């Protein structure tokens, strides 16, 4: 991610089937706006929000989740995360 390029973002979990249910949370960027989608949404909404706001909110969510997970499980994610396999698409 750079100040002029913000890629689409999707978060998957091992508890959910990627093909059947899709991403738990995803951000679909447009030029300077974007949309958040979730498999937990009750309705499909087409609301677009300024992209800088979405990136800030997703970054805040990531920080808060990290804090909550580390506190709840009494772990340090930096030491733990390297043991979790993942895949990343190359842009």
mmCIF file of N, CA and C in Angstrom, residues 42-71:
data_model
loop_
_atom_site.group_PDB
_atom_site.id
_atom_site.type_symbol
_atom_site.label_atom_id
_atom_site.label_comp_id
_atom_site.label_asym_id
_atom_site.label_seq_id
_atom_site.Cartn_x
_atom_site.Cartn_y
_atom_site.Cartn_z
ATOM 1 N N UNK A 42 -26.373 -8.234 7.163
ATOM 2 C CA UNK A 42 -27.764 -8.644 6.957
ATOM 3 C C UNK A 42 -28.252 -8.271 5.566
ATOM 4 N N UNK A 43 -27.768 -7.152 5.061
ATOM 5 C CA UNK A 43 -28.184 -6.669 3.742
ATOM 6 C C UNK A 43 -26.954 -6.244 2.959
ATOM 7 N N UNK A 44 -27.040 -6.360 1.657
ATOM 8 C CA UNK A 44 -25.968 -5.887 0.779
ATOM 9 C C UNK A 44 -26.155 -4.393 0.599
ATOM 10 N N UNK A 45 -25.155 -3.611 0.982
ATOM 11 C CA UNK A 45 -25.260 -2.161 0.867
ATOM 12 C C UNK A 45 -24.271 -1.672 -0.176
ATOM 13 N N UNK A 46 -24.625 -0.665 -0.893
ATOM 14 C CA UNK A 46 -23.762 -0.096 -1.921
ATOM 15 C C UNK A 46 -23.195 1.258 -1.514
ATOM 16 N N UNK A 47 -23.110 1.493 -0.214
ATOM 17 C CA UNK A 47 -22.585 2.751 0.300
ATOM 18 C C UNK A 47 -21.083 2.817 0.074
ATOM 19 N N UNK A 48 -20.617 3.924 -0.457
ATOM 20 C CA UNK A 48 -19.182 4.140 -0.623
ATOM 21 C C UNK A 48 -18.725 5.183 0.392
ATOM 22 N N UNK A 49 -17.513 5.000 0.868
ATOM 23 C CA UNK A 49 -16.941 5.840 1.921
ATOM 24 C C UNK A 49 -15.574 6.297 1.437
ATOM 25 N N UNK A 50 -15.131 7.492 1.821
ATOM 26 C CA UNK A 50 -13.800 7.938 1.412
ATOM 27 C C UNK A 50 -12.740 6.891 1.770
ATOM 28 N N UNK A 51 -11.855 6.625 0.828
ATOM 29 C CA UNK A 51 -10.865 5.564 0.974
ATOM 30 C C UNK A 51 -9.944 5.789 2.165
ATOM 31 N N UNK A 52 -9.556 7.021 2.417
ATOM 32 C CA UNK A 52 -8.676 7.271 3.568
ATOM 33 C C UNK A 52 -9.364 6.923 4.882
ATOM 34 N N UNK A 53 -10.676 7.128 4.963
ATOM 35 C CA UNK A 53 -11.435 6.754 6.150
ATOM 36 C C UNK A 53 -11.464 5.234 6.314
ATOM 37 N N UNK A 54 -11.691 4.506 5.215
ATOM 38 C CA UNK A 54 -11.723 3.040 5.278
ATOM 39 C C UNK A 54 -10.377 2.476 5.706
ATOM 40 N N UNK A 55 -9.295 2.978 5.136
ATOM 41 C CA UNK A 55 -7.963 2.490 5.484
ATOM 42 C C UNK A 55 -7.669 2.770 6.959
ATOM 43 N N UNK A 56 -8.018 3.942 7.428
ATOM 44 C CA UNK A 56 -7.818 4.279 8.839
ATOM 45 C C UNK A 56 -8.624 3.345 9.744
ATOM 46 N N UNK A 57 -9.874 3.096 9.389
ATOM 47 C CA UNK A 57 -10.731 2.224 10.204
ATOM 48 C C UNK A 57 -10.223 0.782 10.205
ATOM 49 N N UNK A 58 -9.798 0.258 9.061
ATOM 50 C CA UNK A 58 -9.254 -1.100 9.011
ATOM 51 C C UNK A 58 -7.943 -1.199 9.797
ATOM 52 N N UNK A 59 -7.122 -0.179 9.727
ATOM 53 C CA UNK A 59 -5.876 -0.167 10.504
ATOM 54 C C UNK A 59 -6.170 -0.123 12.001
ATOM 55 N N UNK A 60 -7.145 0.688 12.392
ATOM 56 C CA UNK A 60 -7.558 0.743 13.797
ATOM 57 C C UNK A 60 -8.114 -0.597 14.256
ATOM 58 N N UNK A 61 -8.914 -1.237 13.410
ATOM 59 C CA UNK A 61 -9.471 -2.550 13.733
ATOM 60 C C UNK A 61 -8.356 -3.570 13.931
ATOM 61 N N UNK A 62 -7.369 -3.566 13.039
ATOM 62 C CA UNK A 62 -6.248 -4.494 13.159
ATOM 63 C C UNK A 62 -5.492 -4.286 14.471
ATOM 64 N N UNK A 63 -5.212 -3.028 14.817
ATOM 65 C CA UNK A 63 -4.506 -2.727 16.070
ATOM 66 C C UNK A 63 -5.303 -3.197 17.285
ATOM 67 N N UNK A 64 -6.612 -2.937 17.275
ATOM 68 C CA UNK A 64 -7.442 -3.326 18.412
ATOM 69 C C UNK A 64 -7.561 -4.843 18.518
ATOM 70 N N UNK A 65 -7.702 -5.531 17.377
ATOM 71 C CA UNK A 65 -7.749 -6.993 17.400
ATOM 72 C C UNK A 65 -6.446 -7.579 17.935
ATOM 73 N N UNK A 66 -5.326 -7.024 17.502
ATOM 74 C CA UNK A 66 -4.019 -7.475 18.002
ATOM 75 C C UNK A 66 -3.957 -7.321 19.515
ATOM 76 N N UNK A 67 -4.324 -6.159 20.003
ATOM 77 C CA UNK A 67 -4.300 -5.894 21.443
ATOM 78 C C UNK A 67 -5.200 -6.881 22.185
ATOM 79 N N UNK A 68 -6.425 -7.063 21.698
ATOM 80 C CA UNK A 68 -7.374 -7.956 22.359
ATOM 81 C C UNK A 68 -6.909 -9.409 22.343
ATOM 82 N N UNK A 69 -6.396 -9.882 21.198
ATOM 83 C CA UNK A 69 -5.914 -11.264 21.102
ATOM 84 C C UNK A 69 -4.713 -11.505 22.018
ATOM 85 N N UNK A 70 -3.773 -10.572 22.021
ATOM 86 C CA UNK A 70 -2.596 -10.737 22.868
ATOM 87 C C UNK A 70 -2.976 -10.741 24.345
ATOM 88 N N UNK A 71 -3.912 -9.884 24.729
ATOM 89 C CA UNK A 71 -4.346 -9.832 26.125
ATOM 90 C C UNK A 71 -5.128 -11.087 26.513
#
